[in-house]
PDB file of C-alpha atoms in Angstrom:
ATOM      1  CA  ARG A   1     107.414 -72.667 -71.767  1.00  0.00           C
ATOM      2  CA  ALA A   2     109.394 -74.723 -69.253  1.00  0.00           C
ATOM      3  CA  ASN A   3     112.496 -72.683 -69.895  1.00  0.00           C
ATOM      4  CA  PHE A   4     110.567 -69.425 -69.471  1.00  0.00           C
ATOM      5  CA  ASN A   5     109.074 -70.637 -66.057  1.00  0.00           C
ATOM      6  CA  THR A   6     112.530 -71.671 -64.899  1.00  0.00           C
ATOM      7  CA  GLU A   7     114.103 -68.383 -65.858  1.00  0.00           C
ATOM      8  CA  PHE A   8     111.168 -66.467 -64.239  1.00  0.00           C
ATOM      9  CA  LYS A   9     111.635 -68.377 -60.937  1.00  0.00           C
ATOM     10  CA  GLU A  10     115.414 -67.821 -61.004  1.00  0.00           C
ATOM     11  CA  ARG A  11     114.849 -64.154 -61.587  1.00  0.00           C
ATOM     12  CA  ALA A  12     112.260 -63.843 -58.911  1.00  0.00           C
ATOM     13  CA  ALA A  13     114.545 -65.595 -56.485  1.00  0.00           C
ATOM     14  CA  GLN A  14     117.364 -63.150 -57.336  1.00  0.00           C
ATOM     15  CA  VAL A  15     115.132 -60.137 -56.782  1.00  0.00           C
ATOM     16  CA  TYR A  16     113.756 -61.587 -53.455  1.00  0.00           C
ATOM     17  CA  PHE A  17     117.249 -62.366 -52.034  1.00  0.00           C
ATOM     18  CA  ALA A  18     118.643 -59.037 -53.209  1.00  0.00           C
ATOM     19  CA  GLY A  19     115.799 -57.271 -51.450  1.00  0.00           C
ATOM     20  CA  LEU A  20     116.179 -59.440 -48.341  1.00  0.00           C
ATOM     21  CA  THR A  21     119.961 -58.671 -48.213  1.00  0.00           C
ATOM     22  CA  ARG A  22     119.314 -54.903 -48.509  1.00  0.00           C
ATOM     23  CA  GLY A  23     116.713 -55.186 -45.730  1.00  0.00           C
ATOM     24  CA  LEU A  24     119.141 -56.950 -43.365  1.00  0.00           C
ATOM     25  CA  ARG A  25     121.888 -54.318 -43.757  1.00  0.00           C
ATOM     26  CA  PRO A  26     122.067 -51.802 -40.993  1.00  0.00           C
ATOM     27  CA  ASP A  27     121.191 -48.214 -41.763  1.00  0.00           C
ATOM     28  CA  PRO A  28     124.352 -46.231 -42.794  1.00  0.00           C
ATOM     29  CA  PHE A  29     125.890 -44.236 -39.991  1.00  0.00           C
ATOM     30  CA  LEU A  30     124.814 -40.568 -39.775  1.00  0.00           C
ATOM     31  CA  SER A  31     126.347 -37.914 -37.585  1.00  0.00           C
ATOM     32  CA  VAL A  32     123.852 -35.420 -35.975  1.00  0.00           C
ATOM     33  CA  SER A  33     124.706 -32.740 -38.493  1.00  0.00           C
ATOM     34  CA  GLU A  34     124.161 -35.221 -41.408  1.00  0.00           C
ATOM     35  CA  TRP A  35     120.941 -36.315 -39.965  1.00  0.00           C
ATOM     36  CA  ALA A  36     119.742 -32.722 -39.606  1.00  0.00           C
ATOM     37  CA  ASP A  37     120.764 -31.889 -43.152  1.00  0.00           C
ATOM     38  CA  GLN A  38     118.910 -34.891 -44.562  1.00  0.00           C
ATOM     39  CA  HIS A  39     115.715 -34.988 -42.425  1.00  0.00           C
ATOM     40  CA  ARG A  40     115.208 -31.826 -40.372  1.00  0.00           C
ATOM     41  CA  PHE A  41     112.572 -29.254 -41.382  1.00  0.00           C
ATOM     42  CA  LEU A  42     111.918 -25.937 -39.655  1.00  0.00           C
ATOM     43  CA  SER A  43     108.346 -24.544 -39.350  1.00  0.00           C
ATOM     44  CA  ASN A  44     107.383 -20.965 -39.587  1.00  0.00           C
ATOM     45  CA  LYS A  45     106.114 -21.227 -36.026  1.00  0.00           C
ATOM     46  CA  SER A  46     109.612 -21.894 -34.571  1.00  0.00           C
ATOM     47  CA  SER A  47     112.006 -20.391 -36.987  1.00  0.00           C
ATOM     48  CA  ALA A  48     112.551 -17.127 -38.880  1.00  0.00           C
ATOM     49  CA  GLU A  49     113.885 -19.130 -41.817  1.00  0.00           C
ATOM     50  CA  PRO A  50     111.449 -22.101 -42.263  1.00  0.00           C
ATOM     51  CA  GLY A  51     112.272 -24.963 -44.547  1.00  0.00           C
ATOM     52  CA  LYS A  52     114.995 -27.551 -44.737  1.00  0.00           C
ATOM     53  CA  TRP A  53     117.684 -27.378 -42.138  1.00  0.00           C
ATOM     54  CA  ARG A  54     121.133 -26.389 -43.515  1.00  0.00           C
ATOM     55  CA  THR A  55     124.110 -26.745 -41.257  1.00  0.00           C
ATOM     56  CA  ALA A  56     126.011 -24.632 -43.797  1.00  0.00           C
ATOM     57  CA  ARG A  57     123.981 -21.689 -42.605  1.00  0.00           C
ATOM     58  CA  THR A  58     125.590 -21.912 -39.264  1.00  0.00           C
ATOM     59  CA  PRO A  59     128.997 -23.724 -39.960  1.00  0.00           C
ATOM     60  CA  TYR A  60     130.124 -23.260 -36.333  1.00  0.00           C
ATOM     61  CA  LEU A  61     127.346 -25.677 -35.110  1.00  0.00           C
ATOM     62  CA  LYS A  62     128.750 -28.685 -37.125  1.00  0.00           C
ATOM     63  CA  GLU A  63     131.431 -29.735 -34.719  1.00  0.00           C
ATOM     64  CA  ILE A  64     129.074 -29.154 -31.752  1.00  0.00           C
ATOM     65  CA  LEU A  65     126.460 -31.372 -33.387  1.00  0.00           C
ATOM     66  CA  ASP A  66     128.852 -34.061 -34.327  1.00  0.00           C
ATOM     67  CA  CYS A  67     130.138 -34.332 -30.711  1.00  0.00           C
ATOM     68  CA  LEU A  68     126.555 -35.344 -29.927  1.00  0.00           C
ATOM     69  CA  SER A  69     126.730 -38.187 -32.477  1.00  0.00           C
ATOM     70  CA  ALA A  70     126.685 -41.850 -31.395  1.00  0.00           C
ATOM     71  CA  ASN A  71     130.211 -42.515 -32.400  1.00  0.00           C
ATOM     72  CA  SER A  72     131.826 -39.542 -30.805  1.00  0.00           C
ATOM     73  CA  PRO A  73     133.970 -40.244 -27.666  1.00  0.00           C
ATOM     74  CA  ILE A  74     132.814 -37.007 -26.169  1.00  0.00           C
ATOM     75  CA  GLU A  75     130.523 -37.580 -23.080  1.00  0.00           C
ATOM     76  CA  GLU A  76     129.642 -33.971 -22.211  1.00  0.00           C
ATOM     77  CA  ILE A  77     129.191 -30.951 -24.475  1.00  0.00           C
ATOM     78  CA  VAL A  78     129.247 -27.400 -22.937  1.00  0.00           C
ATOM     79  CA  LEU A  79     127.832 -24.616 -25.156  1.00  0.00           C
ATOM     80  CA  MET A  80     128.247 -21.132 -23.788  1.00  0.00           C
ATOM     81  CA  ALA A  81     126.708 -18.932 -26.392  1.00  0.00           C
ATOM     82  CA  ALA A  82     124.865 -15.673 -26.990  1.00  0.00           C
ATOM     83  CA  ALA A  83     121.504 -15.237 -28.380  1.00  0.00           C
ATOM     84  CA  GLN A  84     120.760 -15.623 -32.146  1.00  0.00           C
ATOM     85  CA  ILE A  85     123.441 -18.266 -32.519  1.00  0.00           C
ATOM     86  CA  GLY A  86     121.353 -21.471 -32.681  1.00  0.00           C
ATOM     87  CA  LYS A  87     122.081 -23.131 -29.441  1.00  0.00           C
ATOM     88  CA  THR A  88     118.506 -24.305 -28.787  1.00  0.00           C
ATOM     89  CA  GLU A  89     118.248 -25.756 -32.335  1.00  0.00           C
ATOM     90  CA  THR A  90     121.375 -27.662 -31.613  1.00  0.00           C
ATOM     91  CA  GLY A  91     119.470 -29.371 -28.727  1.00  0.00           C
ATOM     92  CA  ASN A  92     116.410 -29.832 -30.893  1.00  0.00           C
ATOM     93  CA  ASN A  93     118.481 -31.569 -33.700  1.00  0.00           C
ATOM     94  CA  TRP A  94     119.874 -33.828 -31.077  1.00  0.00           C
ATOM     95  CA  VAL A  95     116.453 -34.755 -29.753  1.00  0.00           C
ATOM     96  CA  GLY A  96     115.329 -35.619 -33.321  1.00  0.00           C
ATOM     97  CA  TYR A  97     118.485 -37.745 -33.835  1.00  0.00           C
ATOM     98  CA  VAL A  98     117.859 -39.690 -30.589  1.00  0.00           C
ATOM     99  CA  VAL A  99     114.286 -40.450 -31.515  1.00  0.00           C
ATOM    100  CA  ASP A 100     115.184 -41.566 -35.032  1.00  0.00           C
ATOM    101  CA  ARG A 101     118.667 -43.124 -34.698  1.00  0.00           C
ATOM    102  CA  THR A 102     119.775 -43.821 -31.096  1.00  0.00           C
ATOM    103  CA  PRO A 103     116.525 -44.342 -29.093  1.00  0.00           C
ATOM    104  CA  GLY A 104     116.783 -44.314 -25.328  1.00  0.00           C
ATOM    105  CA  PRO A 105     115.511 -42.496 -22.188  1.00  0.00           C
ATOM    106  CA  MET A 106     116.161 -38.758 -22.565  1.00  0.00           C
ATOM    107  CA  LEU A 107     115.594 -35.885 -20.076  1.00  0.00           C
ATOM    108  CA  ALA A 108     115.313 -32.282 -21.236  1.00  0.00           C
ATOM    109  CA  VAL A 109     115.440 -29.646 -18.481  1.00  0.00           C
ATOM    110  CA  GLN A 110     114.307 -26.025 -18.897  1.00  0.00           C
ATOM    111  CA  PRO A 111     114.617 -23.417 -16.060  1.00  0.00           C
ATOM    112  CA  THR A 112     110.980 -23.847 -14.949  1.00  0.00           C
ATOM    113  CA  VAL A 113     108.152 -26.292 -15.514  1.00  0.00           C
ATOM    114  CA  GLU A 114     106.173 -23.561 -17.363  1.00  0.00           C
ATOM    115  CA  LEU A 115     109.046 -23.037 -19.751  1.00  0.00           C
ATOM    116  CA  ALA A 116     109.286 -26.775 -20.265  1.00  0.00           C
ATOM    117  CA  LYS A 117     105.660 -26.845 -21.308  1.00  0.00           C
ATOM    118  CA  ARG A 118     106.241 -23.892 -23.610  1.00  0.00           C
ATOM    119  CA  TYR A 119     109.336 -25.752 -25.125  1.00  0.00           C
ATOM    120  CA  SER A 120     107.224 -28.742 -25.675  1.00  0.00           C
ATOM    121  CA  ARG A 121     104.424 -26.852 -27.418  1.00  0.00           C
ATOM    122  CA  GLN A 122     106.515 -24.552 -29.584  1.00  0.00           C
ATOM    123  CA  ARG A 123     109.711 -26.636 -30.226  1.00  0.00           C
ATOM    124  CA  ILE A 124     109.187 -30.292 -29.743  1.00  0.00           C
ATOM    125  CA  ASP A 125     105.666 -30.534 -31.310  1.00  0.00           C
ATOM    126  CA  SER A 126     106.935 -28.562 -34.242  1.00  0.00           C
ATOM    127  CA  LEU A 127     110.004 -30.773 -34.527  1.00  0.00           C
ATOM    128  CA  ILE A 128     107.880 -33.886 -34.698  1.00  0.00           C
ATOM    129  CA  GLU A 129     105.110 -32.495 -36.859  1.00  0.00           C
ATOM    130  CA  ASP A 130     107.410 -30.897 -39.528  1.00  0.00           C
ATOM    131  CA  THR A 131     109.972 -33.555 -39.756  1.00  0.00           C
ATOM    132  CA  PRO A 132     108.501 -36.522 -41.777  1.00  0.00           C
ATOM    133  CA  ARG A 133     111.180 -38.912 -40.454  1.00  0.00           C
ATOM    134  CA  LEU A 134     109.795 -38.324 -36.812  1.00  0.00           C
ATOM    135  CA  LYS A 135     106.107 -37.903 -37.406  1.00  0.00           C
ATOM    136  CA  ASN A 136     105.294 -41.589 -37.433  1.00  0.00           C
ATOM    137  CA  LYS A 137     107.642 -42.431 -34.579  1.00  0.00           C
ATOM    138  CA  VAL A 138     105.699 -40.519 -31.834  1.00  0.00           C
ATOM    139  CA  LYS A 139     102.006 -41.218 -31.708  1.00  0.00           C
ATOM    140  CA  PRO A 140      99.634 -38.236 -31.945  1.00  0.00           C
ATOM    141  CA  ALA A 141      98.626 -36.823 -28.522  1.00  0.00           C
ATOM    142  CA  ARG A 142      94.977 -37.189 -29.515  1.00  0.00           C
ATOM    143  CA  GLU A 143      95.225 -41.028 -29.450  1.00  0.00           C
ATOM    144  CA  ARG A 144      94.173 -42.621 -26.185  1.00  0.00           C
ATOM    145  CA  ASP A 145      97.073 -44.108 -24.263  1.00  0.00           C
ATOM    146  CA  SER A 146      99.443 -42.780 -26.899  1.00  0.00           C
ATOM    147  CA  GLY A 147     102.195 -42.042 -24.513  1.00  0.00           C
ATOM    148  CA  ASN A 148     102.327 -38.591 -25.959  1.00  0.00           C
ATOM    149  CA  THR A 149     101.587 -35.917 -23.303  1.00  0.00           C
ATOM    150  CA  MET A 150     102.677 -32.296 -22.752  1.00  0.00           C
ATOM    151  CA  LEU A 151     105.852 -33.340 -20.889  1.00  0.00           C
ATOM    152  CA  ALA A 152     106.412 -36.896 -22.064  1.00  0.00           C
ATOM    153  CA  LYS A 153     106.915 -38.250 -25.582  1.00  0.00           C
ATOM    154  CA  GLU A 154     107.232 -41.931 -25.967  1.00  0.00           C
ATOM    155  CA  PHE A 155     108.809 -43.452 -29.129  1.00  0.00           C
ATOM    156  CA  SER A 156     109.981 -46.871 -30.003  1.00  0.00           C
ATOM    157  CA  GLY A 157     112.852 -47.786 -27.701  1.00  0.00           C
ATOM    158  CA  GLY A 158     112.805 -44.616 -25.629  1.00  0.00           C
ATOM    159  CA  ILE A 159     111.048 -41.684 -24.062  1.00  0.00           C
ATOM    160  CA  LEU A 160     111.648 -37.986 -23.910  1.00  0.00           C
ATOM    161  CA  ILE A 161     110.723 -36.382 -20.493  1.00  0.00           C
ATOM    162  CA  MET A 162     110.604 -32.657 -20.210  1.00  0.00           C
ATOM    163  CA  THR A 163     110.720 -30.858 -16.847  1.00  0.00           C
ATOM    164  CA  GLY A 164     111.750 -27.674 -15.078  1.00  0.00           C
ATOM    165  CA  ALA A 165     114.819 -27.175 -12.906  1.00  0.00           C
ATOM    166  CA  ASN A 166     112.516 -25.876 -10.189  1.00  0.00           C
ATOM    167  CA  SER A 167     110.977 -29.276  -9.835  1.00  0.00           C
ATOM    168  CA  ALA A 168     112.884 -31.943  -7.774  1.00  0.00           C
ATOM    169  CA  VAL A 169     110.177 -34.491  -8.610  1.00  0.00           C
ATOM    170  CA  GLY A 170     110.656 -33.952 -12.330  1.00  0.00           C
ATOM    171  CA  LEU A 171     114.465 -34.202 -11.987  1.00  0.00           C
ATOM    172  CA  ARG A 172     114.004 -37.562 -10.258  1.00  0.00           C
ATOM    173  CA  SER A 173     111.501 -38.873 -12.738  1.00  0.00           C
ATOM    174  CA  VAL A 174     113.493 -41.178 -14.940  1.00  0.00           C
ATOM    175  CA  PRO A 175     116.989 -42.605 -15.432  1.00  0.00           C
ATOM    176  CA  ALA A 176     118.326 -40.847 -18.546  1.00  0.00           C
ATOM    177  CA  ARG A 177     121.059 -41.964 -21.011  1.00  0.00           C
ATOM    178  CA  PHE A 178     120.691 -38.537 -22.729  1.00  0.00           C
ATOM    179  CA  LEU A 179     120.380 -35.304 -20.854  1.00  0.00           C
ATOM    180  CA  PHE A 180     119.753 -31.883 -22.392  1.00  0.00           C
ATOM    181  CA  MET A 181     120.003 -28.987 -19.964  1.00  0.00           C
ATOM    182  CA  ASP A 182     119.092 -25.638 -21.525  1.00  0.00           C
ATOM    183  CA  GLU A 183     119.805 -22.144 -20.168  1.00  0.00           C
ATOM    184  CA  ILE A 184     121.414 -23.491 -16.910  1.00  0.00           C
ATOM    185  CA  ASP A 185     122.323 -19.984 -15.709  1.00  0.00           C
ATOM    186  CA  ALA A 186     118.595 -19.419 -15.141  1.00  0.00           C
ATOM    187  CA  TYR A 187     118.244 -22.468 -12.920  1.00  0.00           C
ATOM    188  CA  PRO A 188     117.679 -21.973  -9.142  1.00  0.00           C
ATOM    189  CA  GLN A 189     120.583 -22.487  -6.842  1.00  0.00           C
ATOM    190  CA  ASP A 190     118.562 -25.040  -4.804  1.00  0.00           C
ATOM    191  CA  VAL A 191     115.471 -26.947  -5.693  1.00  0.00           C
ATOM    192  CA  ASP A 192     112.987 -27.974  -2.983  1.00  0.00           C
ATOM    193  CA  GLY A 193     115.804 -28.229  -0.424  1.00  0.00           C
ATOM    194  CA  GLU A 194     117.416 -31.100  -2.356  1.00  0.00           C
ATOM    195  CA  GLY A 195     120.344 -29.234  -3.747  1.00  0.00           C
ATOM    196  CA  ASP A 196     121.697 -28.087  -7.119  1.00  0.00           C
ATOM    197  CA  PRO A 197     119.380 -28.965 -10.025  1.00  0.00           C
ATOM    198  CA  VAL A 198     122.279 -29.569 -12.362  1.00  0.00           C
ATOM    199  CA  SER A 199     123.844 -32.141 -10.011  1.00  0.00           C
ATOM    200  CA  LEU A 200     120.386 -33.730  -9.458  1.00  0.00           C
ATOM    201  CA  ALA A 201     119.902 -34.094 -13.279  1.00  0.00           C
ATOM    202  CA  ARG A 202     123.395 -35.450 -13.810  1.00  0.00           C
ATOM    203  CA  ALA A 203     122.682 -38.178 -11.225  1.00  0.00           C
ATOM    204  CA  ARG A 204     120.053 -39.616 -13.549  1.00  0.00           C
ATOM    205  CA  THR A 205     122.713 -40.553 -16.090  1.00  0.00           C
ATOM    206  CA  ARG A 206     125.221 -42.415 -13.756  1.00  0.00           C
ATOM    207  CA  THR A 207     124.145 -45.931 -14.644  1.00  0.00           C
ATOM    208  CA  PHE A 208     124.689 -45.396 -18.423  1.00  0.00           C
ATOM    209  CA  SER A 209     128.249 -46.105 -19.662  1.00  0.00           C
ATOM    210  CA  ARG A 210     127.550 -44.328 -23.062  1.00  0.00           C
ATOM    211  CA  ARG A 211     125.727 -41.325 -21.804  1.00  0.00           C
ATOM    212  CA  LYS A 212     125.587 -37.955 -23.440  1.00  0.00           C
ATOM    213  CA  ILE A 213     125.017 -34.621 -21.684  1.00  0.00           C
ATOM    214  CA  LEU A 214     124.458 -31.239 -23.370  1.00  0.00           C
ATOM    215  CA  LEU A 215     124.681 -28.026 -21.260  1.00  0.00           C
ATOM    216  CA  THR A 216     123.763 -24.748 -22.954  1.00  0.00           C
ATOM    217  CA  SER A 217     123.281 -21.174 -21.702  1.00  0.00           C
ATOM    218  CA  THR A 218     123.933 -17.575 -22.265  1.00  0.00           C
ATOM    219  CA  PRO A 219     126.380 -16.606 -19.469  1.00  0.00           C
ATOM    220  CA  THR A 220     125.197 -14.251 -16.848  1.00  0.00           C
ATOM    221  CA  VAL A 221     127.323 -12.878 -13.883  1.00  0.00           C
ATOM    222  CA  HIS A 222     131.108 -13.545 -14.197  1.00  0.00           C
ATOM    223  CA  GLY A 223     132.335 -15.742 -11.362  1.00  0.00           C
ATOM    224  CA  LEU A 224     128.758 -16.980 -10.496  1.00  0.00           C
ATOM    225  CA  SER A 225     127.832 -18.417 -14.007  1.00  0.00           C
ATOM    226  CA  ARG A 226     127.246 -22.122 -14.140  1.00  0.00           C
ATOM    227  CA  ILE A 227     127.987 -22.297 -17.870  1.00  0.00           C
ATOM    228  CA  GLU A 228     131.234 -20.292 -17.376  1.00  0.00           C
ATOM    229  CA  GLN A 229     132.413 -22.729 -14.718  1.00  0.00           C
ATOM    230  CA  ALA A 230     131.495 -25.777 -16.858  1.00  0.00           C
ATOM    231  CA  PHE A 231     133.332 -24.127 -19.899  1.00  0.00           C
ATOM    232  CA  ASP A 232     136.406 -23.483 -17.674  1.00  0.00           C
ATOM    233  CA  GLU A 233     136.595 -27.199 -16.878  1.00  0.00           C
ATOM    234  CA  SER A 234     136.447 -28.154 -20.593  1.00  0.00           C
ATOM    235  CA  ASP A 235     138.963 -27.940 -23.407  1.00  0.00           C
ATOM    236  CA  GLN A 236     137.703 -24.462 -24.122  1.00  0.00           C
ATOM    237  CA  ARG A 237     137.261 -24.226 -27.882  1.00  0.00           C
ATOM    238  CA  ARG A 238     136.669 -20.915 -29.649  1.00  0.00           C
ATOM    239  CA  PHE A 239     135.744 -20.420 -33.340  1.00  0.00           C
ATOM    240  CA  HIS A 240     138.525 -18.899 -35.378  1.00  0.00           C
ATOM    241  CA  VAL A 241     137.822 -17.430 -38.851  1.00  0.00           C
ATOM    242  CA  PRO A 242     140.271 -16.123 -41.431  1.00  0.00           C
ATOM    243  CA  CYS A 243     140.516 -12.470 -42.416  1.00  0.00           C
ATOM    244  CA  PRO A 244     139.223 -12.317 -46.005  1.00  0.00           C
ATOM    245  CA  HIS A 245     142.235 -10.000 -46.946  1.00  0.00           C
ATOM    246  CA  CYS A 246     145.325 -11.365 -45.226  1.00  0.00           C
ATOM    247  CA  GLY A 247     144.078 -14.793 -44.250  1.00  0.00           C
ATOM    248  CA  GLU A 248     145.124 -14.567 -40.573  1.00  0.00           C
ATOM    249  CA  PHE A 249     142.840 -16.703 -38.325  1.00  0.00           C
ATOM    250  CA  GLN A 250     141.273 -14.912 -35.290  1.00  0.00           C
ATOM    251  CA  THR A 251     138.189 -14.809 -33.164  1.00  0.00           C
ATOM    252  CA  LEU A 252     135.556 -12.084 -33.497  1.00  0.00           C
ATOM    253  CA  LYS A 253     135.781  -9.619 -30.601  1.00  0.00           C
ATOM    254  CA  TRP A 254     133.731  -6.562 -29.762  1.00  0.00           C
ATOM    255  CA  GLY A 255     136.813  -4.499 -29.188  1.00  0.00           C
ATOM    256  CA  PHE A 256     137.760  -4.682 -32.926  1.00  0.00           C
ATOM    257  CA  LEU A 257     134.447  -3.232 -34.204  1.00  0.00           C
ATOM    258  CA  ARG A 258     134.865   0.299 -35.660  1.00  0.00           C
ATOM    259  CA  TRP A 259     132.217   2.770 -36.795  1.00  0.00           C
ATOM    260  CA  GLU A 260     131.833   6.485 -37.519  1.00  0.00           C
ATOM    261  CA  GLN A 261     130.427   8.240 -34.495  1.00  0.00           C
ATOM    262  CA  GLY A 262     126.651   8.522 -34.771  1.00  0.00           C
ATOM    263  CA  ASP A 263     126.486   6.137 -37.762  1.00  0.00           C
ATOM    264  CA  PRO A 264     126.136   2.558 -36.780  1.00  0.00           C
ATOM    265  CA  ASN A 265     125.571   1.539 -40.383  1.00  0.00           C
ATOM    266  CA  SER A 266     129.207   2.304 -41.020  1.00  0.00           C
ATOM    267  CA  VAL A 267     130.413  -0.567 -38.703  1.00  0.00           C
ATOM    268  CA  TYR A 268     133.155  -2.875 -39.796  1.00  0.00           C
ATOM    269  CA  LEU A 269     135.575  -5.208 -38.114  1.00  0.00           C
ATOM    270  CA  GLU A 270     139.312  -4.354 -37.960  1.00  0.00           C
ATOM    271  CA  CYS A 271     141.556  -7.341 -38.577  1.00  0.00           C
ATOM    272  CA  GLU A 272     143.342  -8.112 -35.247  1.00  0.00           C
ATOM    273  CA  PHE A 273     146.676  -8.732 -37.075  1.00  0.00           C
ATOM    274  CA  ASN A 274     146.966  -6.323 -39.962  1.00  0.00           C
ATOM    275  CA  LYS A 275     144.137  -3.813 -39.428  1.00  0.00           C
ATOM    276  CA  CYS A 276     142.372  -4.941 -42.676  1.00  0.00           C
ATOM    277  CA  LYS A 277     138.825  -3.583 -43.047  1.00  0.00           C
ATOM    278  CA  ILE A 278     136.370  -6.418 -42.870  1.00  0.00           C
ATOM    279  CA  GLU A 279     132.792  -5.730 -43.965  1.00  0.00           C
ATOM    280  CA  GLU A 280     129.943  -7.713 -42.431  1.00  0.00           C
ATOM    281  CA  PHE A 281     128.876  -9.283 -45.813  1.00  0.00           C
ATOM    282  CA  GLN A 282     132.227 -11.047 -45.847  1.00  0.00           C
ATOM    283  CA  LYS A 283     131.287 -12.934 -42.742  1.00  0.00           C
ATOM    284  CA  THR A 284     129.567 -15.680 -44.653  1.00  0.00           C
ATOM    285  CA  GLU A 285     132.764 -16.718 -46.339  1.00  0.00           C
ATOM    286  CA  MET A 286     134.728 -16.364 -43.008  1.00  0.00           C
ATOM    287  CA  LEU A 287     132.281 -18.634 -41.229  1.00  0.00           C
ATOM    288  CA  ALA A 288     132.405 -21.290 -43.929  1.00  0.00           C
ATOM    289  CA  ARG A 289     136.236 -21.477 -43.571  1.00  0.00           C
ATOM    290  CA  GLY A 290     136.301 -21.223 -39.744  1.00  0.00           C
ATOM    291  CA  ARG A 291     137.530 -23.873 -37.371  1.00  0.00           C
ATOM    292  CA  TRP A 292     137.263 -24.631 -33.675  1.00  0.00           C
ATOM    293  CA  VAL A 293     140.507 -24.296 -31.754  1.00  0.00           C
ATOM    294  CA  SER A 294     141.004 -25.617 -28.286  1.00  0.00           C
ATOM    295  CA  GLU A 295     142.706 -23.219 -25.816  1.00  0.00           C
ATOM    296  CA  ASN A 296     142.882 -25.781 -23.022  1.00  0.00           C
ATOM    297  CA  PRO A 297     143.650 -29.070 -24.660  1.00  0.00           C
ATOM    298  CA  GLU A 298     145.751 -30.605 -21.888  1.00  0.00           C
ATOM    299  CA  ASN A 299     144.143 -29.310 -18.680  1.00  0.00           C
ATOM    300  CA  GLY A 300     140.644 -29.981 -19.618  1.00  0.00           C
ATOM    301  CA  ASN A 301     138.727 -33.382 -19.180  1.00  0.00           C
ATOM    302  CA  PRO A 302     139.068 -35.289 -22.590  1.00  0.00           C
ATOM    303  CA  LYS A 303     135.491 -36.375 -22.290  1.00  0.00           C
ATOM    304  CA  ILE A 304     134.228 -32.849 -22.024  1.00  0.00           C
ATOM    305  CA  ALA A 305     134.190 -30.554 -25.157  1.00  0.00           C
ATOM    306  CA  GLY A 306     133.476 -26.818 -24.342  1.00  0.00           C
ATOM    307  CA  PHE A 307     132.407 -24.296 -26.996  1.00  0.00           C
ATOM    308  CA  HIS A 308     132.173 -20.562 -26.609  1.00  0.00           C
ATOM    309  CA  ILE A 309     130.750 -18.281 -29.241  1.00  0.00           C
ATOM    310  CA  ASN A 310     129.388 -14.710 -29.161  1.00  0.00           C
ATOM    311  CA  SER A 311     126.731 -12.805 -31.189  1.00  0.00           C
ATOM    312  CA  LEU A 312     129.247 -11.282 -33.669  1.00  0.00           C
ATOM    313  CA  TYR A 313     129.226 -14.690 -35.408  1.00  0.00           C
ATOM    314  CA  SER A 314     125.480 -14.607 -36.021  1.00  0.00           C
ATOM    315  CA  PRO A 315     124.933 -15.328 -39.789  1.00  0.00           C
ATOM    316  CA  VAL A 316     124.325 -12.374 -42.032  1.00  0.00           C
ATOM    317  CA  GLY A 317     120.550 -11.596 -41.933  1.00  0.00           C
ATOM    318  CA  TRP A 318     120.070 -12.659 -38.352  1.00  0.00           C
ATOM    319  CA  PHE A 319     121.783 -10.249 -35.803  1.00  0.00           C
ATOM    320  CA  SER A 320     123.937  -7.505 -37.365  1.00  0.00           C
ATOM    321  CA  TRP A 321     126.996  -5.895 -36.076  1.00  0.00           C
TER     322      TRP A 321
END
């Protein structure tokens, strides 16, 4: 009996200290794309493809997401992209990652306050509600003094403030380590007589040595586009994909689409190098093997990564050629 009690105590001590050791270990590092693949869920209210997030569905987003990760030396990410590509979900994945993994003050700017409210209701509320990893980190809005309002979401170690680029008060509201500016080409040129809203928002990040800034937009007028100017000052990355026939890497361009007159269903892409006929269903394999290539590696700021991608890259089933 004495031997049994001694063995039991020794075993109990081993189990206790093994559990304590596991508990003291830091969580394993996750990039933003890994976090999204493990934890992100899309609702049918905010996505045409509800369910678990799969970065493999949009392979071109992986490098963009990972530049937003805590260990990336990149300070500013510029995403000049067309519709139906996933640029807003890129920002949403980053918001979830910040709440869960790298908490701190975050500012998300939409073109107007009304759009910020809509973004909060349709995107952020869904992000929190449908992602179990986040659900318990932001208190329900119905709780008194929960810190969860339409335009402010408090979480342990940080806060997400949402505002419009048409509100100078909102842009001055909080110092921000993380700044997400969406659709910047729709921002006003001047806000309440205080100047450019992008510059005002950037100023909120100055005191943070490890800040992150994400600028996204569909470009508007050539020469006047904010996102185009930001992209020009970056290392200018474009997504190159291989021809499924000859293997030559190239970007997808409108000028290489071919179709029979009057029959848009006959559309295909002509290989830029060897005139191979590329059917749209082959795009899935091409995207999976694609890679980002910098066209301005020496003249751009090394802390700024710029990405440009058009609608021709939209995954099969989303936006067809």
